[in-house]
Coordinates of C-alpha atoms and ligand atoms in Angstrom, one line a residue:
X1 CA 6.3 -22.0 3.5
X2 CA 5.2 -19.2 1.2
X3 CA 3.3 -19.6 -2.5
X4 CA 5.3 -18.2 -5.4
X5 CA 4.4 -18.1 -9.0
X6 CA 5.9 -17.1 -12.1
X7 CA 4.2 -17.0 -15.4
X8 CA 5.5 -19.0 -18.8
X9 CA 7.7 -21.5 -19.4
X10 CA 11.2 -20.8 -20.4
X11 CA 11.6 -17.6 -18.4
X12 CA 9.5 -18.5 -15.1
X13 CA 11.5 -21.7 -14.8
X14 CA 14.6 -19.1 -14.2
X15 CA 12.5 -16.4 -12.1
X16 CA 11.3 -19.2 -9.8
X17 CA 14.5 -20.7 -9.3
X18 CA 16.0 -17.8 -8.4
X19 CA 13.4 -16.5 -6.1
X20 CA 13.2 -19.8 -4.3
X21 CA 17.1 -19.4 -4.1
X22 CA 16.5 -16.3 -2.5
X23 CA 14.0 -17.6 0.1
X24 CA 16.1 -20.3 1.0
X25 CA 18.7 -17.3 2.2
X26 CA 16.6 -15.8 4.3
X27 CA 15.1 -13.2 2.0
X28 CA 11.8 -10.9 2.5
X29 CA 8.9 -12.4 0.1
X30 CA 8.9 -9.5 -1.9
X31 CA 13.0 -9.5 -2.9
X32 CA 12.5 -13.2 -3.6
X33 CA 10.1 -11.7 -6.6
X34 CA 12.7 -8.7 -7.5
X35 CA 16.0 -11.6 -7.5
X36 CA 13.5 -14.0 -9.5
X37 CA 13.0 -11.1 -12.2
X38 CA 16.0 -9.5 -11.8
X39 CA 17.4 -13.4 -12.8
X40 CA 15.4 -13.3 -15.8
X41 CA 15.9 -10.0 -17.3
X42 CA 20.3 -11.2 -17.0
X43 CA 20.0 -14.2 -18.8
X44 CA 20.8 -13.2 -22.7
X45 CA 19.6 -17.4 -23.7
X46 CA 15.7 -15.4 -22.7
X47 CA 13.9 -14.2 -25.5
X48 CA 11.7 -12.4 -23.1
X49 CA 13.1 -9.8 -20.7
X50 CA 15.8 -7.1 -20.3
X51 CA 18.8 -8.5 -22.3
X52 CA 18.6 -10.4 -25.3
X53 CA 14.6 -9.8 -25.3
X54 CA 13.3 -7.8 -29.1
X55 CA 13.5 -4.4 -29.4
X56 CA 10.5 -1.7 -30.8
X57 CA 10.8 -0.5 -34.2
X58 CA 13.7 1.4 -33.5
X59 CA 15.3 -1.3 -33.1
X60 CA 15.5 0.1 -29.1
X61 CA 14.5 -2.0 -26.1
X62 CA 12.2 -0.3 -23.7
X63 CA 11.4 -2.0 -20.7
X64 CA 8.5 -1.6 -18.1
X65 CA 8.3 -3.3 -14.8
X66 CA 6.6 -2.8 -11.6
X67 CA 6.6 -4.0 -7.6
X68 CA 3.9 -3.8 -5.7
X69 CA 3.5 -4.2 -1.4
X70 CA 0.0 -5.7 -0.2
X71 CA 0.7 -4.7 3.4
X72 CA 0.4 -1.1 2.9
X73 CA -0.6 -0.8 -0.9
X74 CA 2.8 0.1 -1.8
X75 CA 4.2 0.4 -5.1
X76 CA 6.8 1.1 -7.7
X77 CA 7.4 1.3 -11.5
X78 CA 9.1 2.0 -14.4
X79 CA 8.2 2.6 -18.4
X80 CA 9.8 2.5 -21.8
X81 CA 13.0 2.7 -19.5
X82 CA 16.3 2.2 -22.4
X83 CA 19.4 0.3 -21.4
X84 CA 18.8 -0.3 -17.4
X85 CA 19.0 -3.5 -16.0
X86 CA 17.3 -4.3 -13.8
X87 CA 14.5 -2.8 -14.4
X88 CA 12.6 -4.5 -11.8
X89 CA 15.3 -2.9 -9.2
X90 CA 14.5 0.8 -10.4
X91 CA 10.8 -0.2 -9.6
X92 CA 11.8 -0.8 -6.2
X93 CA 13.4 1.8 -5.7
X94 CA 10.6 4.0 -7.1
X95 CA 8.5 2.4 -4.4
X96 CA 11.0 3.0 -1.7
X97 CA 12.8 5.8 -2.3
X98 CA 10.6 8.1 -4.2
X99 CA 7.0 9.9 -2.9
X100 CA 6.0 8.7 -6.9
X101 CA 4.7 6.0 -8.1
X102 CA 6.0 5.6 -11.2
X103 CA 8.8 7.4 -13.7
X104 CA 9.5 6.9 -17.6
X105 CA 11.3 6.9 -20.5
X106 CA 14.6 9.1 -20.0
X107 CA 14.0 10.2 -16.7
X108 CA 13.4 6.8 -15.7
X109 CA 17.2 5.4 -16.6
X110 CA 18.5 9.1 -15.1
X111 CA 17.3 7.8 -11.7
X112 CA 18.7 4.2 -12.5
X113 CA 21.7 5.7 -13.3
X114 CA 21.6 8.3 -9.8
X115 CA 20.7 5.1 -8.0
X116 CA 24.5 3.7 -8.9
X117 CA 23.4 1.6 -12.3
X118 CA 25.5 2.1 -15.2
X119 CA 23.1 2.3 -18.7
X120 CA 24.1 -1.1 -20.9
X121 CA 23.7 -2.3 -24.6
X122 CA 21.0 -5.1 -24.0
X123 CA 20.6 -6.6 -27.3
X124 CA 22.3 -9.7 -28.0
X125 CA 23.1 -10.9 -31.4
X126 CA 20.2 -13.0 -31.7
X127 CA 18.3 -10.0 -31.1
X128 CA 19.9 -7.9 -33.7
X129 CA 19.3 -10.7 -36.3
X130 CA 15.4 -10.9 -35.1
X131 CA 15.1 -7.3 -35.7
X132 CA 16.6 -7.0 -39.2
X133 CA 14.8 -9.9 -40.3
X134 CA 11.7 -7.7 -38.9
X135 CA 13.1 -4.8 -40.7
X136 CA 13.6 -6.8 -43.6
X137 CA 10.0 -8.9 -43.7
X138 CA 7.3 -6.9 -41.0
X139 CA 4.7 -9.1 -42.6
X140 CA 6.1 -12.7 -42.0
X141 CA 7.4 -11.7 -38.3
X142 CA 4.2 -10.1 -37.5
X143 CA 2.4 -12.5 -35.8
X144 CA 5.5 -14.5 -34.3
X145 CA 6.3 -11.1 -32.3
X146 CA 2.8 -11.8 -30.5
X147 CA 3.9 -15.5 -30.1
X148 CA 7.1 -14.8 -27.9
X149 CA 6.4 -14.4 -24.4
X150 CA 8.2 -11.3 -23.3
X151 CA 6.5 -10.9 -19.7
X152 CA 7.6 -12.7 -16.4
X153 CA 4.9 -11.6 -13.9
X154 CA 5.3 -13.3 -10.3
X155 CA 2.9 -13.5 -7.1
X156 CA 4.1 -14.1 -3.9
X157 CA 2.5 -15.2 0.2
X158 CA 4.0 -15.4 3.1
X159 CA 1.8 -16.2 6.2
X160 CA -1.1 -13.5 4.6
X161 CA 1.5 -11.3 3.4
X162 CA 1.0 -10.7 -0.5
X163 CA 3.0 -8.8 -3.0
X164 CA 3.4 -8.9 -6.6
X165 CA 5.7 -7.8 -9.6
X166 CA 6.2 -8.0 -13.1
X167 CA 9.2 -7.3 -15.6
X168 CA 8.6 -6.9 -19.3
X169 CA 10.4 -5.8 -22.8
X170 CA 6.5 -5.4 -24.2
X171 CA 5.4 -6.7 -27.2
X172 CA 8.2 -7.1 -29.6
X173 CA 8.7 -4.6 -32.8
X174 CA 6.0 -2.3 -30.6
X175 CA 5.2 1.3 -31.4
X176 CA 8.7 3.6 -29.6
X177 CA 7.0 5.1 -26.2
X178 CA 4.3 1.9 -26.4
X179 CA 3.5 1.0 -21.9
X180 CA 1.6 -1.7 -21.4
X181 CA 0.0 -3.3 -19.0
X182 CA 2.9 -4.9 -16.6
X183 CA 4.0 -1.5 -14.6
X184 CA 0.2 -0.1 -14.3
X185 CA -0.9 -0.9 -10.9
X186 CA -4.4 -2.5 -10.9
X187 CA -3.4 -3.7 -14.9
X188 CA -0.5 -5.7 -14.5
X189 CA -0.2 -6.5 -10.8
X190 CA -2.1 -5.6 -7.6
X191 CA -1.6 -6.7 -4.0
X192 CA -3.8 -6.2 -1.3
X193 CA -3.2 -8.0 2.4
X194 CA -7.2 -8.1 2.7
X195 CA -7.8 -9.9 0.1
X196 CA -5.0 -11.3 -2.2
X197 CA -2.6 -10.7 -5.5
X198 CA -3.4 -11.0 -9.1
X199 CA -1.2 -10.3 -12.0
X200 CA -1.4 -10.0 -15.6
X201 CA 0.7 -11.3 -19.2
X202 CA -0.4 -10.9 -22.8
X203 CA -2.0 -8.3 -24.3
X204 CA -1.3 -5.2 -22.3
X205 CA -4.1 -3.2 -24.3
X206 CA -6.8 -5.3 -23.3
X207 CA -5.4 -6.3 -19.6
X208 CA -5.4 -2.8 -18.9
X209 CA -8.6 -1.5 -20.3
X210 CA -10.1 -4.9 -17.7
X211 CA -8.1 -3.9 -15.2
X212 CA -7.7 -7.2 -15.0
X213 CA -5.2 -7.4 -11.9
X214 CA -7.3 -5.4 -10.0
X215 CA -10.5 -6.7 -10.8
X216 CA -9.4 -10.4 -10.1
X217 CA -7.8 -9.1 -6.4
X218 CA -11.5 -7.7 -6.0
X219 CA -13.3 -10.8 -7.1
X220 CA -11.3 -12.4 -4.3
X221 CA -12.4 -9.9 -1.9
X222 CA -15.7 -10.6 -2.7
X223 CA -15.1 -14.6 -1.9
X224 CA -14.3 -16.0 -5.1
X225 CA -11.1 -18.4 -4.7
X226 CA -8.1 -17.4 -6.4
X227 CA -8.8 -20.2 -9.6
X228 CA -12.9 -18.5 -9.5
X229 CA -11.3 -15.1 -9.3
X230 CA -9.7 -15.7 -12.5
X231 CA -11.9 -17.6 -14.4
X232 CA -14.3 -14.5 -14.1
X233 CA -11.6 -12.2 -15.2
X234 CA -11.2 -14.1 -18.6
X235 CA -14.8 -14.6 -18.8
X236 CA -15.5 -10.6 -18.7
X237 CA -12.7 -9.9 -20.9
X238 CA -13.7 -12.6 -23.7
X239 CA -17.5 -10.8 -23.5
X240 CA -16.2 -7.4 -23.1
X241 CA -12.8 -7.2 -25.3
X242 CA -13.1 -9.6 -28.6
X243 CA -8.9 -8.8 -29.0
X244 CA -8.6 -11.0 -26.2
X245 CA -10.0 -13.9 -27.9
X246 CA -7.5 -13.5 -30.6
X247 CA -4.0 -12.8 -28.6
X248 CA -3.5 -14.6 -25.3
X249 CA -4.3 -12.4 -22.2
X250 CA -3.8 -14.3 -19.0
X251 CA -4.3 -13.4 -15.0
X252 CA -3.2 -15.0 -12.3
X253 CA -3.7 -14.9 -8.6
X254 CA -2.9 -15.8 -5.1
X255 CA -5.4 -15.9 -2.0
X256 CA -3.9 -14.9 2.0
X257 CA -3.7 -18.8 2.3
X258 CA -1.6 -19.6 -0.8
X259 CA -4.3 -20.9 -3.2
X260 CA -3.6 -20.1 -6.3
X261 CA -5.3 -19.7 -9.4
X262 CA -5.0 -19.1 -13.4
X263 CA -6.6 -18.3 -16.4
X264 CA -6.1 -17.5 -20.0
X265 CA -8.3 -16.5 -23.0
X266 CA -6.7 -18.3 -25.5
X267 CA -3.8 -20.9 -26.0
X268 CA -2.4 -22.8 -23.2
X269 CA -0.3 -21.4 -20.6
X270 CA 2.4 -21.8 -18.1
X271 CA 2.8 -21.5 -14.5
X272 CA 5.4 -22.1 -12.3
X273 CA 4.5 -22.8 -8.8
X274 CA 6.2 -23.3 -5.5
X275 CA 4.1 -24.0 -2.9
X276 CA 4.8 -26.8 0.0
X277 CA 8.2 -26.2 -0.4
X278 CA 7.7 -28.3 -4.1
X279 CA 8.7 -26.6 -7.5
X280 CA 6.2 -27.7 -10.3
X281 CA 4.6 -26.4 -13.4
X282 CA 0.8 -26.1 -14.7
X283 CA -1.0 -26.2 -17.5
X284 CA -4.2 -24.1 -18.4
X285 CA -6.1 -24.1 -21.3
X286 CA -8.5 -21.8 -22.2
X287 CA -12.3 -21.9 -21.6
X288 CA -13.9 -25.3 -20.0
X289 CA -11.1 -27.1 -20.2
X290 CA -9.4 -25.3 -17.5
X291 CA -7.3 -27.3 -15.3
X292 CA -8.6 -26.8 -11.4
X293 CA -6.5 -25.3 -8.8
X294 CA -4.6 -27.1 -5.9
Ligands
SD4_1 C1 2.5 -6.1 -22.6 N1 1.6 -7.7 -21.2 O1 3.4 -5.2 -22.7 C2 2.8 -7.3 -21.9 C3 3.2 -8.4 -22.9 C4 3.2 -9.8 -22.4 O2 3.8 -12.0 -22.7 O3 2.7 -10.1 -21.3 N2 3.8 -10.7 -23.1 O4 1.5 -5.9 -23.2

């Protein structure tokens, strides 16, 4: 039975659900993350990625997303990518089809678009609404657009075989050409058969400068479980990077066994889990009062 984990509530309920749907067909670990994403970016009810998720100051949605292979360090992604869904399926196809590791912007939708996808409108009315009330009110909207949780980031392991992936809209009312951390390999994901997976949601600035994914997969390799792995993550980053004691920055992390583990600077976060063939949520809260890990 492999681990699988997606991150927040609304949105990884649906990613799960639709990667465990996928596992129960038969599929490879790694597409059980991409149909899980690719699930969550469809669903126009999500305020949180590919349609119906807030657009930059445009008024534009630019989506990032990445896949990445622990069995040979393989990996894909996409950036600021307009109109494309989905964008975790470009990734992929960076990965596979490309010598490259990443594309952006323009370029990014012409491959999509090559590749047989045809560009879409993806804001919803709600959207639209959200944005001219933005338009209309930056101030009172500000810190709400840091409060919606536009990132689904999700770990998998099969028998020692880890991979990651993450799907994101970014920060809502962001700068036009903003990236975060979600498509950067070793930011927002990183898989590594020796040692484990770790991946990444909230504030892409300060996940990136950390490295965060790839310092947690490294903390694993070093013999820290998944939960210590993390923990020391959001330790370094709350010493290192006082923004992320202000705005939520979370890792997460699998080890080759299916341990898991998570951790989060500030609020509480959650996890969706399947592991033992169960489906089940977690809770953790910043600092001490950490939940442990199974
Ligand atoms: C970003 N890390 O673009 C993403 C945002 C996020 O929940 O995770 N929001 O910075």
């Amino acid at each position: 039975m492999p681990t699988i984990l997606a991150t927040w509530k609304e949105p990884g309920q649906v990613a799960l659900d639709a990667a465990v749907r996928a596992w129960k067909s038969n599929s490879s670990i790694l597409d059980c993350l991409q149909s899980g994403l690719a699930a969550a970016e469809d669903d126009p009810s999500l305020i949180a990625i590919g349609r119906g998720s807030l657009p930059n100051t445009d008024g534009e949605i630019e989506l990032d997303a990445s896949v990445m292979d622990g069995a040979d360090l393989s990996a894909g992604a996409v950036c600021a990518m307009r109109g494309i869904l989905p964008a975790v399926q470009v990734a992929r196809w960076v990965k596979d089809r490309t010598p490259h590791l990443m594309l952006a912007g323009d370029q990014a939708r012409r491959f999509a678009i090559e590749n047989g996808i045809s560009p879409q409108n993806l804001m919803t009315q709600e959207a639209v609404r959200r944005y001219h009330d933005w338009r209309n009110d930056p101030a009172s909207t500000a810190s709400y657009a840091h409060s919606i949780h536009d990132t689904v980031t999700m770990l998998g392991c099969d028998s020692g075989h880890v991979v990651a992936a993450s799907s994101t809209s970014g920060w809502a009312f962001k700068k036009p050409g903003r990236v975060g951390d979600s498509p950067i390999i070793g930011a927002g994901i990183f898989a590594d058969n020796e040692s484990g997976a770790a991946g990444a949601t909230g504030l892409g600035e300060e996940l990136w400068k950390a490295c965060a994914s790839f310092r947690t997969v490294e903390a694993m390799r070093n013999g820290l479980t998944p939960q210590e792995a993390c923990d020391e993550t959001v330790r370094y980053m709350t010493r290192r990077l006082p923004a992320s004691r202000e705005t939520p920055c979370v890792v997460l992390a699998v080890g080759l066994d299916g341990s898991f583990g998570a951790a989060t600077t500030k609020d509480p976060f959650h996890l969706w889990v399947f592991r033992d063939g169960e489906v089940f949520v977690e809770e953790r809260l910043p600092k001490s009062s950490s939940v442990s890990c199974h």
